[in-house]
PDB file of C-alpha atoms (C1' of nucleotides) in Angstrom:
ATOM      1  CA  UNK A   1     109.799 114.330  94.898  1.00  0.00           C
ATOM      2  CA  UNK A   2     112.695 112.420  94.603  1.00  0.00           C
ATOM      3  CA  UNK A   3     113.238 109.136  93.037  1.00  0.00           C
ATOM      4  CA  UNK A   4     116.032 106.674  92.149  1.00  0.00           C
ATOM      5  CA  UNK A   5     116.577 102.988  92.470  1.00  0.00           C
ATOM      6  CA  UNK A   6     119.161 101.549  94.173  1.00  0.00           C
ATOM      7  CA  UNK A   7     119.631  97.636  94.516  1.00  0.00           C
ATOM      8  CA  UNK A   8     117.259  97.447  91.748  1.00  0.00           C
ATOM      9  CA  UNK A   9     114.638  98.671  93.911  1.00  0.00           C
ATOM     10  CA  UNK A  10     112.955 101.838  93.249  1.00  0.00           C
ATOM     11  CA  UNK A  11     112.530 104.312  95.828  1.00  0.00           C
ATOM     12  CA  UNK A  12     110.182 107.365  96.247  1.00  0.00           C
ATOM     13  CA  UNK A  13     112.014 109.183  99.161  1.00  0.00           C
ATOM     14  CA  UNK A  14     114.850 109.388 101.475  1.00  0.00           C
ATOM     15  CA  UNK A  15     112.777 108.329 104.597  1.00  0.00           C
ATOM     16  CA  UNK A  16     112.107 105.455 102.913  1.00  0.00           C
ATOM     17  CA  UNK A  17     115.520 104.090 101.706  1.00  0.00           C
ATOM     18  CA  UNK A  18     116.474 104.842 105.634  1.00  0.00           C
ATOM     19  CA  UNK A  19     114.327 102.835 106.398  1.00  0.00           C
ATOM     20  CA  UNK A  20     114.594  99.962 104.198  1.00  0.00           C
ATOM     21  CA  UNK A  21     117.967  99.627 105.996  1.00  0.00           C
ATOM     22  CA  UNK A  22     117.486 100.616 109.512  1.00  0.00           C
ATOM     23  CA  UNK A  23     113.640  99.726 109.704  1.00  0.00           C
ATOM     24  CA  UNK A  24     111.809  96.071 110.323  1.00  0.00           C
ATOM     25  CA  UNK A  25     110.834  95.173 113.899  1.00  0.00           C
ATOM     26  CA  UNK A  26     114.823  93.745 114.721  1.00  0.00           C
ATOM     27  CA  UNK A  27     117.368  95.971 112.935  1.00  0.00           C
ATOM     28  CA  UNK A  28     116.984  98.510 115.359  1.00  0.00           C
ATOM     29  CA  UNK A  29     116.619  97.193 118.696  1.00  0.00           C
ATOM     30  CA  UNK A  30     120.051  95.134 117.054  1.00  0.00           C
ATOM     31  CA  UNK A  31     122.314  97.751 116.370  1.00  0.00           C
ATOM     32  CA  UNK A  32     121.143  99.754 119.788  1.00  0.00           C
ATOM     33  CA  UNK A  33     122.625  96.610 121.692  1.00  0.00           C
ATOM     34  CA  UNK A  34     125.906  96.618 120.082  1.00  0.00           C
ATOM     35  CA  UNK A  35     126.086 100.587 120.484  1.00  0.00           C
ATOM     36  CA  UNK A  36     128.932 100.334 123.064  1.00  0.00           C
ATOM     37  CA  UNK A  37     129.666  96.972 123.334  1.00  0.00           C
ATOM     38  CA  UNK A  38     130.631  93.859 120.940  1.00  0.00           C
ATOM     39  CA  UNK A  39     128.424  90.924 121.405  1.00  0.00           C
ATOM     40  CA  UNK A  40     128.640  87.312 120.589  1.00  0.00           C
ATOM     41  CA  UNK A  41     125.714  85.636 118.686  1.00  0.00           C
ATOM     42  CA  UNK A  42     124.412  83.886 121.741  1.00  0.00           C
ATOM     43  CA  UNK A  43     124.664  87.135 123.897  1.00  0.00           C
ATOM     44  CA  UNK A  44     122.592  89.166 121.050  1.00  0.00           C
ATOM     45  CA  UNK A  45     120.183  85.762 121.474  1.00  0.00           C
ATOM     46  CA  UNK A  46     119.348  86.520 125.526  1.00  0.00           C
ATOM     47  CA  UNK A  47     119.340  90.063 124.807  1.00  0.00           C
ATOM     48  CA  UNK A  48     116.623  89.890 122.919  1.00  0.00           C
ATOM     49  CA  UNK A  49     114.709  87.019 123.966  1.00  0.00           C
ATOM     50  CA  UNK A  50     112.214  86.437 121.209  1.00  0.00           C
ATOM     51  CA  UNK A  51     113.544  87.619 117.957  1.00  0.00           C
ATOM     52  CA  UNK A  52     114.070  83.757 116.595  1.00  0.00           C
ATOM     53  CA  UNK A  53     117.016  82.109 115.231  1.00  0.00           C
ATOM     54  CA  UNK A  54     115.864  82.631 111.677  1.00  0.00           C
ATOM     55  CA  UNK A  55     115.430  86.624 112.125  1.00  0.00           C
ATOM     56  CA  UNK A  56     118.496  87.022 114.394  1.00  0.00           C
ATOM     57  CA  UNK A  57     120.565  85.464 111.599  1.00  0.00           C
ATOM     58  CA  UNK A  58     118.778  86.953 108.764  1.00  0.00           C
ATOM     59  CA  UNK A  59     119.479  90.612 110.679  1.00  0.00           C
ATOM     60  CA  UNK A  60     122.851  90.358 111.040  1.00  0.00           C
ATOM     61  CA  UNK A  61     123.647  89.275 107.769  1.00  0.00           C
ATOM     62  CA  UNK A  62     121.921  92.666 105.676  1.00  0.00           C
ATOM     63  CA  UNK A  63     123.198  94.666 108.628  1.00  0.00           C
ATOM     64  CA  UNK A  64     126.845  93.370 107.973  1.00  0.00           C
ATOM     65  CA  UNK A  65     126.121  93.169 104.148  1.00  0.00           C
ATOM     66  CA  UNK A  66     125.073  96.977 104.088  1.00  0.00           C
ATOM     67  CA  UNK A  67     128.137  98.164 106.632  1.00  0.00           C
ATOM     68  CA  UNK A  68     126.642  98.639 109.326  1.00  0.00           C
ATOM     69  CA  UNK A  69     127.716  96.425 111.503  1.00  0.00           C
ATOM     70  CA  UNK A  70     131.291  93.777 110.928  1.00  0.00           C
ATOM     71  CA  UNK A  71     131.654  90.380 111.703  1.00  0.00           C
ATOM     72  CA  UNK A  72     134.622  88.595 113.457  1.00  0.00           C
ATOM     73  CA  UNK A  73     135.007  85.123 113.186  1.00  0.00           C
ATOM     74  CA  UNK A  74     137.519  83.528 115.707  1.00  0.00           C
ATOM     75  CA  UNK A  75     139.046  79.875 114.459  1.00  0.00           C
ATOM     76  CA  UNK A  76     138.329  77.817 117.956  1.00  0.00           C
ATOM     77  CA  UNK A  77     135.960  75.159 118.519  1.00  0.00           C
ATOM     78  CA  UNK A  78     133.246  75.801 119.657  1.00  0.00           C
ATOM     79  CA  UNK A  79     132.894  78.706 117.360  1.00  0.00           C
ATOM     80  CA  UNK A  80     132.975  82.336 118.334  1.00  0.00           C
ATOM     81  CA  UNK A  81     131.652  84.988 116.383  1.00  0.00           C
ATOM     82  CA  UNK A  82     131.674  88.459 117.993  1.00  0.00           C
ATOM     83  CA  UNK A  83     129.426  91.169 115.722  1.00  0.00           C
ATOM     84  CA  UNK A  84     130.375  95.121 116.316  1.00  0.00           C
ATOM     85  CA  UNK A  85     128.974  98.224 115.396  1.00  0.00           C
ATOM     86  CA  UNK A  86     130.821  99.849 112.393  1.00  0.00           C
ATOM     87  CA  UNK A  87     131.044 103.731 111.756  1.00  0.00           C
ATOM     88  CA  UNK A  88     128.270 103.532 109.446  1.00  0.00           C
ATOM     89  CA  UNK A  89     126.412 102.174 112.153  1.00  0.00           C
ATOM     90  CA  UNK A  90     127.542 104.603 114.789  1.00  0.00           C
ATOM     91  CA  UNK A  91     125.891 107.277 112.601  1.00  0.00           C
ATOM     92  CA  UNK A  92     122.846 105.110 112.785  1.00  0.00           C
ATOM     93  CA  UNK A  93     122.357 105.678 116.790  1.00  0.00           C
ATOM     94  CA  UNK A  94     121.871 108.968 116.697  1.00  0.00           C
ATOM     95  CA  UNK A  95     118.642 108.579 114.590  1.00  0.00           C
ATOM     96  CA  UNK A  96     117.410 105.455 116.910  1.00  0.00           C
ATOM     97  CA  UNK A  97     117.957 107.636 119.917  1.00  0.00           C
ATOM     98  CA  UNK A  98     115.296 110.127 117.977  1.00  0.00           C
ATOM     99  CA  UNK A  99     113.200 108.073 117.543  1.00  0.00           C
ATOM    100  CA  UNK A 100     112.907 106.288 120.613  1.00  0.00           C
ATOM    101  CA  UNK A 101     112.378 109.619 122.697  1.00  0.00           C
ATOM    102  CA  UNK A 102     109.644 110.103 120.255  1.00  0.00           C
ATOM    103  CA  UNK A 103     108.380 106.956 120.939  1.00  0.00           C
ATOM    104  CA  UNK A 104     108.141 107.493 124.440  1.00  0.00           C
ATOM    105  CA  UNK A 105     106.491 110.374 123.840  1.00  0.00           C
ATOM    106  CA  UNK A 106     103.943 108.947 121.972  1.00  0.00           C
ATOM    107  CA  UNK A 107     103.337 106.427 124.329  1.00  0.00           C
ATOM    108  CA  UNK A 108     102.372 109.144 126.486  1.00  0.00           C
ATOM    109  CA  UNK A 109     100.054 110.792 124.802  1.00  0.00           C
ATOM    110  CA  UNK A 110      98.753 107.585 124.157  1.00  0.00           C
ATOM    111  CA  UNK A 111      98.695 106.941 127.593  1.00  0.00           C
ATOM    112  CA  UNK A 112     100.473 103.520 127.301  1.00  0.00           C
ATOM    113  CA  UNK A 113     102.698 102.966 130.485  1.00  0.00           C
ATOM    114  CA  UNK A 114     105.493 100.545 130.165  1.00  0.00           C
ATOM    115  CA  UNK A 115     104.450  98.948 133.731  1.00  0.00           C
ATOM    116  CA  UNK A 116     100.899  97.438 131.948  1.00  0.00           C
ATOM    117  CA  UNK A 117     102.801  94.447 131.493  1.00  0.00           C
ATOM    118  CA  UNK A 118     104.083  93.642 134.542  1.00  0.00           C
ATOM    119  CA  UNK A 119     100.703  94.866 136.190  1.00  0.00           C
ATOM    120  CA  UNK A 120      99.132  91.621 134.408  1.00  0.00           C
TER     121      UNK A 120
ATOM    122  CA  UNK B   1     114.220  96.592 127.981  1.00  0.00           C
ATOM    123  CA  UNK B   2     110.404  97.594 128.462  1.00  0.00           C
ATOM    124  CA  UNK B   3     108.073  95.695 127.638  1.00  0.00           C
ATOM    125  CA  UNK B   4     103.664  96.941 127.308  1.00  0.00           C
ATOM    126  CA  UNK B   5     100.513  96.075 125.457  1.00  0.00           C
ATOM    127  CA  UNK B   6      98.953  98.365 123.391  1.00  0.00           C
ATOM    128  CA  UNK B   7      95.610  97.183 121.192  1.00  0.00           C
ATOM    129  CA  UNK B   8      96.736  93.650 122.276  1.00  0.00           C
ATOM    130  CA  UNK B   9      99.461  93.657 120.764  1.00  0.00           C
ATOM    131  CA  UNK B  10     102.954  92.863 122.737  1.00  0.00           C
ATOM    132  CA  UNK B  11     105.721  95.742 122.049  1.00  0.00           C
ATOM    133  CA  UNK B  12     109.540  95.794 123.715  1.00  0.00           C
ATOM    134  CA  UNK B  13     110.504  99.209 122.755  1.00  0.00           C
ATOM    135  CA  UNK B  14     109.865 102.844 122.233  1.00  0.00           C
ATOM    136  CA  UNK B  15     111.068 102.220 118.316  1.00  0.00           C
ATOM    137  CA  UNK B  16     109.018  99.657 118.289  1.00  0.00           C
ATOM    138  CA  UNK B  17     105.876 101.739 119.156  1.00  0.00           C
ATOM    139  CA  UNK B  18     106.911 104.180 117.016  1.00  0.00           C
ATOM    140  CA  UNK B  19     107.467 102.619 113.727  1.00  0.00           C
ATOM    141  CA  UNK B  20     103.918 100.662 114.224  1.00  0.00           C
ATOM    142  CA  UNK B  21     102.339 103.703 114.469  1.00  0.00           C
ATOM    143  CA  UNK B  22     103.942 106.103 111.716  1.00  0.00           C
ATOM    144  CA  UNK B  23     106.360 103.123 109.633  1.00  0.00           C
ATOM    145  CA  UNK B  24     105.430 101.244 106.691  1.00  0.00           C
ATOM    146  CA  UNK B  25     106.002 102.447 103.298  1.00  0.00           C
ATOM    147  CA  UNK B  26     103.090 105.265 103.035  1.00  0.00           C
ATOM    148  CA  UNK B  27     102.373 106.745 106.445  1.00  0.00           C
ATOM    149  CA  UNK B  28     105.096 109.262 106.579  1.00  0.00           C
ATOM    150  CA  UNK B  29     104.935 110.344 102.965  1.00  0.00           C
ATOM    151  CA  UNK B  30     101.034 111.098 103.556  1.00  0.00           C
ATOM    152  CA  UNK B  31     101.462 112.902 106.856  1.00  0.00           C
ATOM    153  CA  UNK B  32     104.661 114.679 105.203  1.00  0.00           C
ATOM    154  CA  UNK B  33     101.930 115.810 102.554  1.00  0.00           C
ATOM    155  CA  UNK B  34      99.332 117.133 105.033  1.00  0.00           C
ATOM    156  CA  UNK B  35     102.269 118.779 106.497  1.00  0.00           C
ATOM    157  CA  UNK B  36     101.192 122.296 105.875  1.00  0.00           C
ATOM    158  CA  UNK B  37      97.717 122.069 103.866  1.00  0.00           C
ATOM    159  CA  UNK B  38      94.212 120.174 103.595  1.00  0.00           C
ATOM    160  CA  UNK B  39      94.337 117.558 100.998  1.00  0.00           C
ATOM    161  CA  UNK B  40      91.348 115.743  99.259  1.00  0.00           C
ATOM    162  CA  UNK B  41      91.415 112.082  98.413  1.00  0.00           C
ATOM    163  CA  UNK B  42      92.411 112.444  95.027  1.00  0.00           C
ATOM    164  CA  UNK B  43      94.727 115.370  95.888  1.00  0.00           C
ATOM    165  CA  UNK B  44      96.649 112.992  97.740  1.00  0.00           C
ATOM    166  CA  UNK B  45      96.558 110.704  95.493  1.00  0.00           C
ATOM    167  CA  UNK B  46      98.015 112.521  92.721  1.00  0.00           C
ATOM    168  CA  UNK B  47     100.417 113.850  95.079  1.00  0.00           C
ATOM    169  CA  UNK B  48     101.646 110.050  95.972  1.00  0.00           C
ATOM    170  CA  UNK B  49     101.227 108.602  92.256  1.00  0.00           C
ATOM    171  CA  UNK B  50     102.254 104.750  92.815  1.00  0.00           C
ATOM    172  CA  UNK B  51     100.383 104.279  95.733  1.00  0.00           C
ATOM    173  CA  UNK B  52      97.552 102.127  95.148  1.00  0.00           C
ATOM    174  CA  UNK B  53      93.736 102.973  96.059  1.00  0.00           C
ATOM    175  CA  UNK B  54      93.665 100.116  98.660  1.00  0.00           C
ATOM    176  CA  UNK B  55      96.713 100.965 100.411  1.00  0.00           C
ATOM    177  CA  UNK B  56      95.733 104.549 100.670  1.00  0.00           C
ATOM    178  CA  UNK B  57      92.291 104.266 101.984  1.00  0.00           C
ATOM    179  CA  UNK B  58      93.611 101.720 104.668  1.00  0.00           C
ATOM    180  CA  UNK B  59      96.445 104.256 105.879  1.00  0.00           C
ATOM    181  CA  UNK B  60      93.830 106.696 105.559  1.00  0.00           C
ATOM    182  CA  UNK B  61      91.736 105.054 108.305  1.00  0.00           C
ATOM    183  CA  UNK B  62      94.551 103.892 110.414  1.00  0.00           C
ATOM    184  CA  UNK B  63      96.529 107.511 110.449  1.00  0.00           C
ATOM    185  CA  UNK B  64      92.756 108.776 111.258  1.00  0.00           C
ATOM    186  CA  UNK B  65      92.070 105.800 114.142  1.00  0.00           C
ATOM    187  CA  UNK B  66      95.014 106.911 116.013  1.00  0.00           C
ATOM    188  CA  UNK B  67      94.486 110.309 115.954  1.00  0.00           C
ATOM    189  CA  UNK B  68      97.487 111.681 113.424  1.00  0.00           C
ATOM    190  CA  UNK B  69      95.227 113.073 110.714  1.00  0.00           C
ATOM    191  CA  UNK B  70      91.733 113.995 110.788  1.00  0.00           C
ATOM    192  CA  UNK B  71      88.876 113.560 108.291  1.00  0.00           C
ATOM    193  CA  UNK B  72      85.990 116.262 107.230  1.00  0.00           C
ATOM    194  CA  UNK B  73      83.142 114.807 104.850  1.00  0.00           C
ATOM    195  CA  UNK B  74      81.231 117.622 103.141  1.00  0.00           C
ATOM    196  CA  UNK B  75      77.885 116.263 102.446  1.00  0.00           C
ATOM    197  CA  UNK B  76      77.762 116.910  98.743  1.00  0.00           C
ATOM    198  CA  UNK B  77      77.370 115.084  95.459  1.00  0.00           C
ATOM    199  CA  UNK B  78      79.749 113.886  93.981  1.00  0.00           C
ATOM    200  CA  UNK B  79      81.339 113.377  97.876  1.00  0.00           C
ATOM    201  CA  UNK B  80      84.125 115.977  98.883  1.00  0.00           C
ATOM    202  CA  UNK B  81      86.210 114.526 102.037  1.00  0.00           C
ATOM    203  CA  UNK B  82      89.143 116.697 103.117  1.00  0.00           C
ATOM    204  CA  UNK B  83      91.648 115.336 105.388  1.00  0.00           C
ATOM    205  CA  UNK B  84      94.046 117.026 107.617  1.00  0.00           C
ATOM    206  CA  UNK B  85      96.953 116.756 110.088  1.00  0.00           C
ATOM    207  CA  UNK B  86      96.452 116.621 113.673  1.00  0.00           C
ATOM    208  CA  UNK B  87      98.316 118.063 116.722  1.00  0.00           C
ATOM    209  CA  UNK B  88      99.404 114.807 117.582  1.00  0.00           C
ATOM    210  CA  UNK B  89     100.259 114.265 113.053  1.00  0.00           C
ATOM    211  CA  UNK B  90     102.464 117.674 114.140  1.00  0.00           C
ATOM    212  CA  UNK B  91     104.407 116.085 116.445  1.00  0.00           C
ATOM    213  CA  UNK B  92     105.118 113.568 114.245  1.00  0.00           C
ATOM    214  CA  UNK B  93     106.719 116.008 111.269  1.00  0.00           C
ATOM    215  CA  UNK B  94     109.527 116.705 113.722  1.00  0.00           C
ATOM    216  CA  UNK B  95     110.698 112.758 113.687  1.00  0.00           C
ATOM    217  CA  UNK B  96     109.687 112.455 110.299  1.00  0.00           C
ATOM    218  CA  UNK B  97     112.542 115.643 109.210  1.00  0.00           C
ATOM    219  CA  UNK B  98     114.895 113.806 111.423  1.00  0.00           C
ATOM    220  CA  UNK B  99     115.108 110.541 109.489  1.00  0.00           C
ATOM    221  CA  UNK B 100     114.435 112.091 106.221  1.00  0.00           C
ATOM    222  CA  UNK B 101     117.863 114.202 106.666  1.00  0.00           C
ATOM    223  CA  UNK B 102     119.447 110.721 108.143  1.00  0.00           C
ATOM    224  CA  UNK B 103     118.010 108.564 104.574  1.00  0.00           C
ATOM    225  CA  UNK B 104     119.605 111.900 103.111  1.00  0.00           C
ATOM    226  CA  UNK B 105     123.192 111.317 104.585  1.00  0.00           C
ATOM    227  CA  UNK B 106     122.564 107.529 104.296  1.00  0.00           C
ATOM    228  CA  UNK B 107     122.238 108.021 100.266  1.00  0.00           C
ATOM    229  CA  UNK B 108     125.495 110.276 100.328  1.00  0.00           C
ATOM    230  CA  UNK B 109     127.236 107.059 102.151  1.00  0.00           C
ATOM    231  CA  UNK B 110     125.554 104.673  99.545  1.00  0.00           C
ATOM    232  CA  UNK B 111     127.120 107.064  97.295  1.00  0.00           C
ATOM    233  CA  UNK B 112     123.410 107.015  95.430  1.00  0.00           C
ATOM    234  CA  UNK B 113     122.651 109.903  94.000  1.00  0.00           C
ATOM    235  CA  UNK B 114     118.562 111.053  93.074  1.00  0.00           C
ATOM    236  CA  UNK B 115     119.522 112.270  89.351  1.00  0.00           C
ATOM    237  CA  UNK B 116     120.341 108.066  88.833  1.00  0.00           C
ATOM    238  CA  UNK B 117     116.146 107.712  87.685  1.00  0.00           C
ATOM    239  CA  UNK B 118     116.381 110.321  85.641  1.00  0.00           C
ATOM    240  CA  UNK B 119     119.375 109.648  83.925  1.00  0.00           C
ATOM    241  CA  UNK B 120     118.045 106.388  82.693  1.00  0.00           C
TER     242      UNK B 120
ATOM    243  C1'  DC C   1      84.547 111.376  94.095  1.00  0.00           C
ATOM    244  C1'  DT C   2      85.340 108.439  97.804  1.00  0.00           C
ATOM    245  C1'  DG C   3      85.632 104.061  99.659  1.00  0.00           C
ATOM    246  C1'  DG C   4      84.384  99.269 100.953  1.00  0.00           C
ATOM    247  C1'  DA C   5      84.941  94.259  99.781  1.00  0.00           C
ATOM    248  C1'  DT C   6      86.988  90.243  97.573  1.00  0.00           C
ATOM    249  C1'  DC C   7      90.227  87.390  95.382  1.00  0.00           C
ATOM    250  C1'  DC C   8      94.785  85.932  94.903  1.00  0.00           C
ATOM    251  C1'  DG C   9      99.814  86.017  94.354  1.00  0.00           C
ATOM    252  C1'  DA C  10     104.036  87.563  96.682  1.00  0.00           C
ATOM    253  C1'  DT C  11     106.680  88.258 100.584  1.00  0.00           C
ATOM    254  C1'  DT C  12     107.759  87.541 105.374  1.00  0.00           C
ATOM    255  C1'  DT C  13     108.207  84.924 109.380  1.00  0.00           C
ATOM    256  C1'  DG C  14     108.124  80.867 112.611  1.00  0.00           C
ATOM    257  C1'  DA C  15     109.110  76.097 113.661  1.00  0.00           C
ATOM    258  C1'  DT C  16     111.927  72.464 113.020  1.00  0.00           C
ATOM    259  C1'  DA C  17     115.649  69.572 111.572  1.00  0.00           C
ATOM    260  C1'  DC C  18     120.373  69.184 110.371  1.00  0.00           C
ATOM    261  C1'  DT C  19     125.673  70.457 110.223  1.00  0.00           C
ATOM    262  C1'  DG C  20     130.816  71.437 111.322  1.00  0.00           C
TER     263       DG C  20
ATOM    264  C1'  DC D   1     128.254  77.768 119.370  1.00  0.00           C
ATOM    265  C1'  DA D   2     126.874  79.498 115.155  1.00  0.00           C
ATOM    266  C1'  DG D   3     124.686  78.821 111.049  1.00  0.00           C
ATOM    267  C1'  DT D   4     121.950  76.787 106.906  1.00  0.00           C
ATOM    268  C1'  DA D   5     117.859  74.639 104.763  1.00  0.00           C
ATOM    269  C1'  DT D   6     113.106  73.550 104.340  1.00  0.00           C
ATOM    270  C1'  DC D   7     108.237  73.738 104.864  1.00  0.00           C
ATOM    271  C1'  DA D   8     104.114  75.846 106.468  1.00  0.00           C
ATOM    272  C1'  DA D   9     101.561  79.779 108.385  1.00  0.00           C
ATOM    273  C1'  DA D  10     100.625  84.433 108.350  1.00  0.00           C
ATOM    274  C1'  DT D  11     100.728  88.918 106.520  1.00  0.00           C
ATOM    275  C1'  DC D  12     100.824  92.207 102.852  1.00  0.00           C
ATOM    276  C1'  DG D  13      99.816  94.282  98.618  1.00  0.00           C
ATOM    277  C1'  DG D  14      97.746  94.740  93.916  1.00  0.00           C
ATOM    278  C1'  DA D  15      93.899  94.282  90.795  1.00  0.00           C
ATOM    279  C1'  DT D  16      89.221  94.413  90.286  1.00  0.00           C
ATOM    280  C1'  DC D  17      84.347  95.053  91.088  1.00  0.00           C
ATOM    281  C1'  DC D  18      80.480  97.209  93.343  1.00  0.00           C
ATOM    282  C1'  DA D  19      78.151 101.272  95.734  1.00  0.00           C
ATOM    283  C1'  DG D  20      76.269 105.856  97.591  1.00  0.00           C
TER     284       DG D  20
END
DNA sequence: CTGGATCCGATTTGATACTG
DNA sequence: CAGTATCAAATCGGATCCAG
């Protein structure tokens, strides 16, 4: 088993220092949006309608501290801050895109259908 | 974007799904450890040595409410409970490779290295 | 040996107000 | 438009005690 500490956090495994970057209910779903496109704040916002302000920010700025994503501030008023998917990200996708087809499998063999919602 | 219910709760992704059912700090390192044998209780916890009795029991029971593991009590004294992974725990190794090789590459990136614990 | 229950502190998250 | 700060609510996790 391995073990080492990084940010002065110890961990016990691989899948778990992925995860400690990638992981949470936003990070994800985050990074997927910006896989071919750069997005404003605001347009991340609508995208995903109720992640709040606080988590949105908060998001963004350990995905841009750890490299994942970058940040581009333009000097105008109002402001305009564009956020883009970095390479480090870009490696990131791949994994997301596993584990979303696994997710949709499970929700099959859980026999959870993606239309309940709408059927309310 | 979909968007279901499952066990009342409101979900917007496959991910999301996903990482409710098989995320958290101790559900993939217990179904990685029932990978390929039967475990007892203690076995398992010997195997996973900081994990606390609380939070194993309670991943215990939710890995075996969901179907991922299942759970044989000999009717003995002192009590001898074995537990085991599913078909549906199976399908859930395959993911669980997956982001352990990403959290592998990740570490390379971080340039962290598992020998840093042990060199302390 | 296995596991349930309780207490309590720590961490996370949401709501809201304020700023350039 | 984008972001920070603050307070309260909710969740999580650890330690401990009891039980068959």
């Amino acid at each position: 088993m391995p073990e080492f500490i990084y940010n002065n956090k110890l961990y016990y495994n691989p899948v778990e220092f992925a995860m400690d970057r990638i992981g949470g209910t936003w990070k994800m779903p985050i990074l997927w949006r910006l896989k071919d496109k750069v997005m404003r704040y605001s347009e991340l916002k609508k995208a995903i309608p109720r992640i709040t302000h606080k988590m949105l920010t908060s998001q963004l700025r350990e995905l841009e501290e750890e490299g994942f994503i970058t940040r581009k501030v333009y000097a105008v008023v109002p402001p305009k801050v564009e956020y883009a998917i970095s390479p480090r990200g870009e490696k990131a996708i791949g994994i997301i895109e596993a584990i979303r087809q696994y997710g949709i499998e499970l929700m099959k063999d859980f026999g959870v259908d993606s239309a309940d919602t709408k059927a309310k």
